[in-house]
Coordinates of C-alpha atoms and ligand atoms in Angstrom, one line a residue:
X35 CA 3.1 -131.9 -0.3
X36 CA 1.5 -129.1 -2.2
X37 CA -2.2 -129.5 -3.0
X38 CA -2.2 -131.2 -6.4
X39 CA -4.9 -132.6 -8.7
X40 CA -5.2 -136.4 -8.0
X41 CA -6.7 -138.9 -10.3
X42 CA -9.9 -140.7 -9.6
X43 CA -10.7 -144.3 -10.3
X44 CA -12.8 -144.9 -13.4
X45 CA -15.5 -146.5 -11.3
X46 CA -16.1 -143.2 -9.4
X47 CA -16.8 -141.3 -12.6
X48 CA -20.3 -140.0 -13.1
X49 CA -21.5 -139.2 -16.6
X50 CA -21.5 -135.6 -17.6
X51 CA -25.2 -134.6 -18.2
X52 CA -26.2 -134.6 -21.9
X53 CA -28.3 -131.4 -21.6
X54 CA -26.7 -128.2 -22.9
X55 CA -24.4 -126.9 -20.1
X56 CA -25.6 -123.8 -18.4
X57 CA -22.8 -121.3 -18.1
X58 CA -22.6 -119.8 -14.6
X59 CA -20.5 -117.0 -13.2
X60 CA -18.0 -117.9 -10.4
X61 CA -20.0 -116.1 -7.7
X62 CA -23.6 -116.8 -6.6
X63 CA -25.1 -114.4 -4.0
X64 CA -27.4 -116.2 -1.6
X65 CA -30.5 -114.2 -0.6
X66 CA -32.9 -114.9 2.2
X67 CA -35.5 -112.9 4.1
X68 CA -38.5 -113.3 6.3
X69 CA -41.1 -111.8 3.8
X70 CA -41.4 -112.0 0.0
X71 CA -41.2 -108.2 -0.3
X72 CA -37.9 -108.2 1.6
X73 CA -36.6 -111.2 -0.3
X74 CA -37.2 -109.6 -3.7
X75 CA -35.9 -106.2 -2.6
X76 CA -32.7 -107.9 -1.4
X77 CA -32.6 -109.9 -4.7
X78 CA -32.8 -106.6 -6.6
X79 CA -29.8 -105.1 -4.8
X80 CA -27.8 -108.4 -5.0
X81 CA -28.2 -108.3 -8.8
X82 CA -26.2 -105.1 -8.9
X83 CA -23.2 -107.2 -7.7
X84 CA -23.7 -110.5 -9.4
X85 CA -26.0 -111.7 -12.1
X86 CA -26.1 -115.1 -10.4
X87 CA -28.3 -115.4 -7.2
X88 CA -29.7 -118.1 -5.0
X89 CA -33.2 -117.4 -3.6
X90 CA -33.6 -119.3 -0.3
X91 CA -37.4 -119.8 -0.7
X92 CA -37.3 -121.8 2.6
X93 CA -36.6 -118.6 4.5
X94 CA -40.2 -117.6 3.8
X95 CA -43.2 -118.9 5.8
X96 CA -45.1 -119.6 2.6
X97 CA -42.4 -120.2 -0.1
X98 CA -45.1 -120.9 -2.8
X99 CA -46.5 -117.4 -2.4
X100 CA -43.2 -116.1 -3.8
X101 CA -43.3 -117.9 -7.1
X102 CA -45.3 -115.2 -9.0
X103 CA -42.7 -112.6 -7.9
X104 CA -39.9 -114.9 -8.8
X105 CA -41.3 -115.1 -12.4
X106 CA -41.5 -111.3 -12.5
X107 CA -37.9 -110.9 -11.3
X108 CA -36.7 -113.2 -14.1
X109 CA -38.7 -111.2 -16.6
X110 CA -37.2 -108.0 -15.4
X111 CA -33.7 -109.4 -15.4
X112 CA -33.1 -111.5 -18.5
X113 CA -29.4 -111.6 -17.7
X114 CA -30.0 -113.2 -14.4
X115 CA -29.1 -116.9 -13.5
X116 CA -31.2 -118.0 -10.5
X117 CA -31.0 -121.0 -8.2
X118 CA -34.2 -121.8 -6.2
X119 CA -33.7 -123.6 -2.9
X120 CA -36.4 -124.8 -0.5
X121 CA -34.3 -126.9 2.0
X122 CA -36.3 -128.7 4.6
X123 CA -35.7 -128.2 8.3
X124 CA -34.4 -131.8 8.9
X125 CA -31.5 -131.1 6.5
X126 CA -30.5 -127.7 7.7
X127 CA -33.0 -125.4 5.9
X128 CA -36.1 -123.6 7.2
X129 CA -38.9 -125.3 5.2
X130 CA -41.4 -127.0 7.6
X131 CA -43.3 -128.8 4.8
X132 CA -43.2 -132.3 3.4
X133 CA -41.0 -133.8 0.7
X134 CA -43.8 -133.6 -1.9
X135 CA -44.4 -129.9 -1.0
X136 CA -40.7 -129.2 -1.5
X137 CA -40.7 -130.9 -4.9
X138 CA -43.8 -129.0 -5.9
X139 CA -42.4 -125.7 -4.9
X140 CA -39.1 -126.4 -6.8
X141 CA -41.0 -127.6 -9.8
X142 CA -43.1 -124.4 -9.8
X143 CA -39.9 -122.3 -9.5
X144 CA -38.5 -124.2 -12.5
X145 CA -41.7 -123.6 -14.5
X146 CA -41.4 -119.9 -13.6
X147 CA -37.9 -119.7 -15.1
X148 CA -35.5 -120.7 -12.3
X149 CA -32.3 -121.9 -14.1
X150 CA -31.2 -124.3 -11.3
X151 CA -33.1 -125.9 -8.4
X152 CA -31.2 -127.2 -5.4
X153 CA -32.5 -130.4 -3.9
X154 CA -30.8 -131.9 -0.8
X155 CA -29.5 -135.4 -1.3
X156 CA -31.6 -136.7 1.6
X157 CA -34.7 -135.6 -0.3
X158 CA -33.5 -137.2 -3.5
X159 CA -33.0 -140.4 -1.5
X160 CA -36.4 -140.3 0.2
X161 CA -38.3 -139.6 -3.0
X162 CA -39.8 -142.6 -4.7
X163 CA -38.6 -143.5 -8.2
X164 CA -41.8 -142.3 -9.9
X165 CA -41.8 -139.1 -7.7
X166 CA -38.2 -138.3 -8.7
X167 CA -38.7 -139.2 -12.4
X168 CA -41.8 -136.9 -12.5
X169 CA -39.8 -134.1 -10.9
X170 CA -36.9 -134.6 -13.3
X171 CA -39.0 -134.6 -16.4
X172 CA -40.7 -131.4 -15.2
X173 CA -37.3 -129.8 -14.8
X174 CA -36.2 -131.1 -18.2
X175 CA -39.4 -129.7 -19.8
X176 CA -38.7 -126.3 -18.1
X177 CA -35.0 -126.4 -19.2
X178 CA -33.9 -126.2 -15.5
X179 CA -30.7 -127.7 -14.2
X180 CA -30.7 -129.9 -11.1
X181 CA -28.2 -129.3 -8.3
X182 CA -28.1 -131.9 -5.5
X183 CA -26.5 -130.9 -2.3
X184 CA -25.3 -132.4 0.9
X185 CA -24.6 -130.6 4.1
X186 CA -22.6 -131.7 7.1
X187 CA -23.2 -129.2 9.9
X188 CA -20.7 -130.8 12.4
X189 CA -17.4 -131.5 10.6
X190 CA -15.4 -131.9 7.4
X191 CA -14.5 -135.5 6.6
X192 CA -11.1 -136.5 5.1
X193 CA -10.9 -136.0 1.3
X194 CA -12.0 -139.7 0.7
X195 CA -15.1 -139.1 2.8
X196 CA -16.0 -135.9 0.9
X197 CA -15.4 -137.7 -2.4
X198 CA -17.8 -140.4 -1.2
X199 CA -20.4 -137.7 -0.4
X200 CA -19.9 -136.2 -3.9
X201 CA -20.2 -139.6 -5.5
X202 CA -23.4 -140.4 -3.6
X203 CA -24.9 -137.3 -5.2
X204 CA -23.4 -138.0 -8.6
X205 CA -25.2 -141.4 -8.7
X206 CA -28.4 -139.3 -9.3
X207 CA -26.7 -137.7 -12.3
X208 CA -27.5 -134.1 -11.5
X209 CA -26.1 -131.1 -13.4
X210 CA -24.3 -129.8 -10.3
X211 CA -23.0 -131.6 -7.3
X212 CA -22.7 -129.5 -4.1
X213 CA -20.9 -130.8 -1.0
X214 CA -20.9 -128.5 2.0
X215 CA -19.2 -129.3 5.3
X216 CA -18.2 -127.5 8.5
X217 CA -14.5 -126.5 9.0
X218 CA -13.2 -127.2 12.5
X219 CA -9.6 -126.5 11.5
X220 CA -7.8 -124.7 8.7
X221 CA -6.6 -128.1 7.4
X222 CA -10.3 -129.0 6.7
X223 CA -10.0 -126.6 3.8
X224 CA -7.4 -128.8 2.2
X225 CA -9.8 -131.8 2.3
X226 CA -12.5 -129.6 0.5
X227 CA -10.1 -128.3 -2.1
X228 CA -8.7 -131.8 -2.8
X229 CA -12.3 -133.1 -3.2
X230 CA -13.1 -130.2 -5.6
X231 CA -9.9 -130.7 -7.6
X232 CA -10.7 -134.4 -7.9
X233 CA -14.4 -134.1 -8.7
X234 CA -14.1 -131.2 -11.1
X235 CA -12.3 -133.5 -13.6
X236 CA -15.6 -135.2 -14.3
X237 CA -18.5 -133.1 -13.1
X238 CA -19.6 -129.6 -12.1
X239 CA -18.8 -129.5 -8.4
X240 CA -19.3 -126.9 -5.7
X241 CA -17.4 -127.5 -2.4
X242 CA -17.4 -125.3 0.6
X243 CA -16.5 -125.6 4.3
X244 CA -18.7 -123.4 6.5
X245 CA -17.4 -121.4 9.6
X246 CA -14.8 -118.8 10.0
X247 CA -12.1 -121.4 9.6
X248 CA -13.5 -122.3 6.2
X249 CA -12.8 -119.0 4.6
X250 CA -10.0 -120.5 2.4
X251 CA -12.5 -122.8 0.7
X252 CA -14.9 -120.0 0.0
X253 CA -12.2 -117.9 -1.7
X254 CA -10.1 -120.6 -3.4
X255 CA -12.6 -123.4 -4.4
X256 CA -13.3 -121.9 -7.9
X257 CA -9.5 -121.7 -8.4
X258 CA -9.4 -125.4 -7.5
X259 CA -12.0 -126.2 -10.1
X260 CA -15.4 -125.5 -8.4
X261 CA -18.2 -124.3 -10.7
X262 CA -18.9 -121.4 -8.4
X263 CA -18.8 -120.3 -4.8
X264 CA -21.4 -118.5 -2.6
X265 CA -21.4 -115.1 -1.0
X266 CA -23.9 -113.0 1.1
X267 CA -25.4 -109.9 -0.4
X268 CA -23.8 -107.8 2.4
X269 CA -22.0 -108.0 5.7
X270 CA -24.6 -109.2 8.2
X271 CA -26.8 -110.8 5.6
X272 CA -25.1 -114.2 5.6
X273 CA -27.2 -117.3 4.9
X274 CA -24.5 -119.7 6.2
X275 CA -21.7 -119.5 8.8
X276 CA -18.5 -118.0 7.6
X277 CA -20.0 -116.7 4.3
X278 CA -18.2 -113.6 3.0
X279 CA -19.9 -110.7 1.3
X280 CA -20.0 -110.4 -2.5
X281 CA -18.1 -107.1 -2.1
X282 CA -15.3 -108.9 -0.2
X283 CA -15.1 -111.8 -2.6
X284 CA -15.2 -109.7 -5.8
X285 CA -13.5 -106.4 -4.8
X286 CA -11.1 -107.4 -2.0
X287 CA -10.2 -111.1 -2.8
X288 CA -10.7 -110.6 -6.6
X289 CA -12.3 -114.0 -7.1
X290 CA -12.5 -113.5 -10.8
X291 CA -8.7 -113.1 -11.2
X292 CA -7.5 -115.9 -9.0
X293 CA -5.8 -118.6 -10.9
X294 CA -3.2 -121.3 -10.5
X295 CA -0.4 -118.7 -10.7
X296 CA -1.8 -116.6 -7.9
X297 CA 0.6 -116.4 -5.0
X298 CA -1.1 -116.9 -1.7
X299 CA -0.3 -115.0 1.5
X300 CA -2.1 -115.0 4.8
X301 CA -2.5 -113.0 8.0
X302 CA -2.8 -115.5 10.8
X303 CA -4.0 -115.0 14.4
X304 CA -7.0 -115.1 16.7
X305 CA -9.1 -113.0 16.5
X306 CA -8.6 -112.1 12.9
X307 CA -12.0 -111.2 11.4
X308 CA -11.3 -107.4 11.5
X309 CA -7.7 -107.5 10.4
X310 CA -6.8 -104.7 8.0
X311 CA -3.9 -106.6 6.6
X312 CA -5.7 -108.3 3.7
X313 CA -7.1 -104.9 2.5
X314 CA -3.7 -103.3 2.8
X315 CA -1.6 -106.0 1.2
X316 CA -4.1 -106.9 -1.6
X317 CA -4.2 -103.2 -2.5
X318 CA -0.4 -103.2 -2.6
X319 CA -0.3 -106.3 -4.8
X320 CA -2.8 -104.9 -7.2
X321 CA -1.0 -101.5 -7.3
X322 CA 2.2 -103.4 -8.2
X323 CA 0.5 -105.7 -10.7
X324 CA 1.3 -108.8 -8.7
X325 CA -0.9 -111.8 -9.0
X326 CA -1.2 -112.4 -5.3
X327 CA -3.9 -112.6 -2.6
X328 CA -3.9 -112.5 1.2
X329 CA -6.3 -114.6 3.2
X330 CA -7.4 -114.0 6.9
X331 CA -6.7 -117.2 8.8
X332 CA -8.3 -117.8 12.2
X333 CA -5.7 -120.0 13.9
X334 CA -6.6 -122.1 17.0
X335 CA -3.5 -124.2 16.9
X336 CA -0.1 -123.4 15.4
X337 CA 0.2 -126.9 13.9
X338 CA -2.9 -126.3 11.9
X339 CA -1.3 -123.1 10.4
X340 CA 2.0 -125.0 9.7
X341 CA 0.0 -127.6 7.8
X342 CA -1.7 -125.0 5.6
X343 CA 1.6 -123.2 5.0
X344 CA 3.2 -126.4 3.8
X345 CA 0.3 -127.9 1.8
X346 CA -1.7 -125.1 0.3
X347 CA 1.1 -123.8 0.1
X348 CA 1.4 -120.2 1.4
X349 CA 4.3 -118.0 0.2
X350 CA 4.3 -115.8 3.4
X351 CA 2.4 -115.1 6.5
X352 CA 1.8 -112.0 8.6
X353 CA 1.8 -113.4 12.2
X354 CA -0.3 -111.6 14.8
X355 CA -1.4 -112.4 18.4
X356 CA -1.1 -114.9 19.9
X357 CA 1.4 -116.6 17.7
X358 CA 4.4 -114.3 17.5
X359 CA 6.5 -116.2 20.0
X360 CA 5.1 -119.6 19.4
X361 CA 6.4 -119.7 15.8
X362 CA 10.0 -119.2 16.7
X363 CA 11.0 -122.9 17.1
X364 CA 9.6 -123.6 13.6
X365 CA 11.9 -121.2 11.8
X366 CA 14.9 -122.4 9.8
X367 CA 16.4 -119.0 10.3
X368 CA 15.5 -115.5 11.5
X369 CA 16.9 -112.0 11.4
X370 CA 19.0 -110.9 14.5
X371 CA 16.3 -108.6 15.9
X372 CA 13.7 -111.3 15.8
X373 CA 16.0 -113.5 17.8
X374 CA 16.8 -110.8 20.2
X375 CA 13.2 -109.7 20.8
X376 CA 11.9 -113.2 20.8
X377 CA 8.9 -112.4 18.6
X378 CA 8.3 -112.8 14.9
X379 CA 5.5 -111.1 12.9
X380 CA 6.5 -112.1 9.4
X381 CA 7.1 -115.5 7.8
X382 CA 8.5 -116.1 4.3
X383 CA 8.5 -119.6 2.8
X384 CA 11.8 -120.2 1.0
X385 CA 12.2 -122.1 -2.3
X386 CA 13.4 -125.0 0.0
X387 CA 10.0 -125.0 1.7
X388 CA 11.6 -123.9 5.0
X389 CA 10.3 -120.9 7.0
X390 CA 12.3 -117.8 7.5
X391 CA 11.2 -115.3 10.2
X392 CA 11.4 -111.5 10.4
X393 CA 10.2 -108.8 12.8
X394 CA 8.8 -105.8 10.9
X395 CA 7.1 -104.3 14.0
X396 CA 10.5 -102.8 14.9
X397 CA 10.6 -101.0 11.5
X398 CA 7.1 -100.0 12.2
X399 CA 8.2 -98.0 15.3
X400 CA 11.7 -96.9 14.1
X401 CA 10.9 -95.7 10.6
X402 CA 8.2 -93.1 11.5
X403 CA 10.5 -91.8 14.3
X404 CA 13.7 -91.6 12.3
X405 CA 11.9 -89.6 9.6
X406 CA 11.2 -87.0 12.2
X407 CA 14.2 -87.0 14.5
X408 CA 17.7 -88.2 15.1
X409 CA 17.4 -91.4 17.2
X410 CA 21.0 -91.6 18.4
X411 CA 21.1 -90.4 22.0
X412 CA 17.4 -89.3 21.8
X413 CA 15.6 -89.6 25.1
X414 CA 12.5 -91.7 24.5
X415 CA 9.9 -92.8 26.9
X416 CA 8.0 -96.1 26.1
X417 CA 4.7 -96.5 28.0
X418 CA 3.8 -100.1 28.5
X419 CA 5.9 -103.3 28.7
X420 CA 3.8 -105.8 26.6
X421 CA 4.4 -107.3 23.1
X422 CA 4.3 -103.9 21.2
X423 CA 6.6 -102.3 23.8
X424 CA 9.2 -105.0 23.2
X425 CA 9.5 -104.1 19.5
X426 CA 9.7 -100.4 20.4
X427 CA 12.3 -100.8 23.2
X428 CA 14.6 -103.2 21.5
X429 CA 14.3 -101.4 18.1
X430 CA 15.0 -97.9 19.6
X431 CA 17.9 -99.1 21.8
X432 CA 19.3 -100.8 18.7
X433 CA 19.3 -97.3 17.0
X434 CA 21.3 -95.8 19.9
X435 CA 18.4 -94.1 21.6
X436 CA 18.3 -93.7 25.4
X437 CA 15.1 -95.5 26.1
X438 CA 13.0 -95.3 29.4
X439 CA 10.3 -97.8 30.1
X440 CA 7.3 -97.1 32.4
X441 CA 4.5 -99.5 33.0
X442 CA 1.4 -100.0 35.2
X443 CA 3.0 -103.2 36.5
X444 CA 6.4 -101.9 37.4
X445 CA 8.2 -105.3 37.6
X446 CA 7.4 -105.9 33.9
X447 CA 9.0 -102.6 33.0
X448 CA 12.1 -103.7 35.0
X449 CA 12.3 -107.0 33.3
X450 CA 12.0 -105.5 29.8
X451 CA 14.4 -102.7 30.4
X452 CA 17.0 -105.1 31.8
X453 CA 16.7 -107.4 28.8
X454 CA 16.9 -104.6 26.2
X455 CA 19.6 -102.6 28.0
X456 CA 17.1 -99.7 28.5
X457 CA 16.3 -97.7 31.6
X458 CA 13.2 -98.0 33.8
X459 CA 11.1 -95.2 35.3
X460 CA 8.5 -95.3 38.1
X461 CA 5.3 -93.7 36.8
X462 CA 5.2 -91.3 39.8
X463 CA 8.4 -89.7 38.5
X464 CA 7.2 -89.0 35.0
X465 CA 6.1 -85.4 35.6
X466 CA 9.6 -84.3 36.4
X467 CA 11.1 -85.8 33.2
X468 CA 11.4 -84.4 29.7
X469 CA 11.8 -86.5 26.6
X470 CA 12.4 -86.1 22.9
X471 CA 9.6 -88.5 22.2
X472 CA 6.9 -90.5 24.1
X473 CA 5.7 -93.8 22.6
X474 CA 2.4 -95.2 23.9
X475 CA 2.2 -99.0 23.6
X476 CA -0.7 -99.4 26.1
X477 CA -4.2 -99.8 24.8
X478 CA -5.3 -96.7 26.7
X479 CA -7.5 -94.5 24.4
X480 CA -8.5 -97.4 22.2
X481 CA -12.2 -97.6 21.3
X482 CA -13.8 -99.8 24.0
X483 CA -11.1 -99.2 26.6
X484 CA -12.2 -97.1 29.6
X485 CA -8.9 -95.4 30.4
X486 CA -8.4 -92.6 27.9
X487 CA -4.9 -91.5 28.6
X488 CA -1.8 -93.6 29.4
X489 CA -0.4 -90.8 31.5
X490 CA -1.5 -87.6 33.4
X491 CA -1.7 -84.4 31.4
X492 CA 1.2 -82.9 33.4
X493 CA 3.3 -85.9 32.4
X494 CA 3.2 -85.2 28.7
X495 CA 6.6 -83.6 28.5
X496 CA 8.0 -84.3 25.0
X497 CA 8.5 -82.7 21.6
X498 CA 6.8 -85.7 19.8
X499 CA 4.1 -88.1 20.8
X500 CA 3.7 -91.5 19.0
X501 CA 0.5 -93.5 19.8
X502 CA 0.4 -97.1 18.7
X503 CA -3.3 -97.2 19.1
X504 CA -5.1 -96.5 15.8
X505 CA -8.8 -97.1 16.6
X506 CA -9.8 -94.2 16.7
X507 CA -7.3 -92.7 14.2
X508 CA -7.0 -89.6 16.4
X509 CA -6.7 -90.9 20.0
X510 CA -7.3 -88.7 23.1
X511 CA -3.5 -88.8 23.6
X512 CA -2.9 -87.5 20.1
X513 CA -5.6 -84.8 20.5
X514 CA -4.0 -83.6 23.7
X515 CA -0.5 -83.5 22.0
X516 CA -1.9 -81.7 19.0
X517 CA -3.6 -79.1 21.2
X518 CA -0.2 -78.5 22.9
X519 CA 1.4 -78.0 19.5
X520 CA 3.5 -81.2 19.7
X521 CA 4.4 -83.3 16.7
X522 CA 2.4 -86.5 16.5
X523 CA 2.7 -90.0 14.9
X524 CA -0.5 -92.1 14.6
X525 CA -0.6 -95.9 15.1
X526 CA -1.7 -96.2 11.5
X527 CA 1.7 -95.1 10.3
X528 CA 3.2 -97.9 12.3
X529 CA 0.7 -100.4 11.0
X530 CA 1.5 -99.4 7.4
X531 CA 5.2 -99.3 7.9
X532 CA 5.4 -102.8 9.4
X533 CA 3.1 -104.0 6.5
X534 CA 5.3 -102.2 3.9
X535 CA 8.4 -104.0 5.1
X536 CA 6.5 -107.3 4.9
X537 CA 5.5 -106.5 1.4
X538 CA 9.2 -105.9 0.5
X539 CA 10.3 -109.2 2.2
X540 CA 7.7 -111.1 0.3
X541 CA 7.9 -109.5 -3.1
X542 CA 11.4 -107.9 -3.3
X543 CA 9.7 -104.7 -4.6
X544 CA 9.4 -101.3 -2.9
X545 CA 6.0 -101.1 -1.2
X546 CA 3.4 -98.5 -2.4
X547 CA 3.3 -97.0 1.1
X548 CA 1.0 -94.0 0.4
X549 CA -1.6 -96.2 -1.3
X550 CA -1.4 -98.6 1.6
X551 CA -1.9 -95.8 4.1
X552 CA -4.8 -94.3 2.0
X553 CA -6.8 -97.5 2.0
X554 CA -6.2 -98.3 5.7
X555 CA -7.2 -94.8 6.7
X556 CA -10.3 -94.9 4.5
X557 CA -11.4 -98.2 5.9
X558 CA -10.9 -97.1 9.5
X559 CA -13.0 -94.0 8.8
X560 CA -15.7 -96.1 7.2
X561 CA -15.8 -98.5 10.2
X562 CA -15.9 -95.5 12.6
X563 CA -19.1 -94.3 10.9
X564 CA -20.7 -97.7 10.5
Ligands
NAP730 P1 -0.1 -106.3 25.6 O1 1.1 -107.3 25.3 O2 -1.3 -106.9 26.2 O3 0.5 -105.1 26.5 C1 -0.3 -104.1 27.0 C2 0.5 -103.2 27.9 O4 -0.3 -102.1 28.2 C3 1.0 -103.8 29.2 O5 2.2 -103.3 29.5 C4 -0.1 -103.4 30.1 O6 0.3 -103.2 31.5 C5 -0.4 -102.0 29.6 N1 -1.8 -101.6 29.9 C6 -2.9 -102.3 29.6 N2 -4.0 -101.7 30.0 C7 -3.6 -100.5 30.7 C8 -4.2 -99.5 31.3 N3 -5.6 -99.4 31.4 N4 -3.5 -98.5 31.9 C9 -2.2 -98.6 31.8 N5 -1.5 -99.6 31.2 C10 -2.2 -100.5 30.6 O7 -0.6 -105.6 24.3 P2 0.3 -105.2 23.0 O8 0.3 -106.3 22.0 O9 1.6 -104.7 23.4 O10 -0.6 -104.1 22.3 C11 -0.7 -102.8 23.0 C12 -1.4 -101.8 22.1 O11 -0.6 -101.5 21.0 C13 -2.8 -102.3 21.6 O12 -3.7 -101.2 21.7 C14 -2.5 -102.6 20.1 O13 -3.6 -102.4 19.3 C15 -1.4 -101.6 19.8 N6 -0.5 -102.1 18.7 C16 -0.5 -101.3 17.6 C17 0.3 -101.7 16.5 C18 0.3 -100.8 15.3 O14 0.7 -101.3 14.2 N7 0.0 -99.6 15.4 C19 1.0 -102.8 16.6 C20 1.0 -103.6 17.8 C21 0.2 -103.2 18.8 P3 0.4 -104.4 32.5 O15 1.8 -105.0 32.3 O16 0.3 -103.7 33.8 O17 -0.7 -105.3 32.2

């Protein structure tokens, strides 16, 4: 069942605070640092991306010493909305002081102009009635909103459990309720989003699941009704596990534009953190004015992905390692090449909710080659006999090419060639052969791989060389081929071509290929310099 807004029993409803409602942007950048100087310098740069920041005062040894600078920051930036947090160690923060010290620091932050203070629910529970009443009247006098938060660092409970956590907080009648959990599966995001949808009907709620699996909640919770979500100031400056950078949330995932009509796609696999697919596809969606987004999903179990596809729901998925074979039994139908190759890299959800499978890796190999040569009867050597080689061998045989497979483990080459009706070649015979094209499908030459070339220099006997490796963009094999004056095809072209076909399957529109190629190339160059 698609994620839908559910109703909540009247008894669960918390009164909306009577104070004027503070308007907040959708994105809050969390900033922490070991010293006040660093904290405020980071805050200054965060303000360039968002006028809503959280200062983690508990990251400092003496949080109270930062209060004068906090006041100055707010005087310099009248446009800023600021949350002050001083979470104690026992509840997942860094502050080693007592409850009364925490309340005192938060009160001082409020009196210095902080717009919101974040108090963990355990502290609210531990405080005596007079202590809490004094704290709240100081906040009221300062015009500061109260956010009460709960953090579960081990798991995400079912939606009912999360709603209970939200209602425990709501009993204190804060201005904002924040429930943070830890995602152990993708399905945990559904619990968070359901809780957010439910609670947003009667209070301002923030709901997030930490960890790499919780990325869906970080991107989609405002769309589900959350008051805001959190980001880090930059990659590497995260204040919580799985936090995305402000740049990623705003510029890549376009947080501000996501709404109920946004179509959701995903790239799924493990590992997935460095996948270029979201950048490439979101750029294409934007270019074609499509209201759509692509999320990177780290998948530990296929069932978990199938749940998300069904219940989020997802319109389409780019499937990567190690799921390409595993998804086959779950497809209602697939194109003939997918069935023949036994690997699927693209899922489309039909209007009937069923999954349809395609293999666009084949087009990724065939298209760049057919643009440069006639494939019928062309002699093509494929180096390697793994997953990428399968797409190349089956695809090129299908186009009428005379395909030869050579692989480090010869038996694998024999098996693949037999299945695809190709030829097999022992590596020691390569020097005597000549080909129209050589396609490298081994990882040789890839950054981090010791072996630079997939063959010896005297074995490079072809008019064209296609290297599937694209990190670095110009591999040792392509450099050698270029130096010999041979035509070359980079692995980026394959990556973009397989992505362009996915785009067409999902949207029915021609893909903006040159724009897709441009952003992928730019990002790879940026990463190479980082
Ligand atoms: P895979 O299934 O693990 O297969 C790797 C193949 O390379 C195997 O045949 C293996 O031989 C061979 N190999 C590995 N290390 C070798 C070495 N040091 N010397 C000689 N042969 C070696 O991997 P895959 O999924 O096919 O991916 C292979 C490469 O293609 C990766 O670099 C991947 O990034 C790239 N790729 C690029 C695209 C793109 O869009 N451009 C798409 C898919 C894949 P054995 O059988 O002896 O182990």
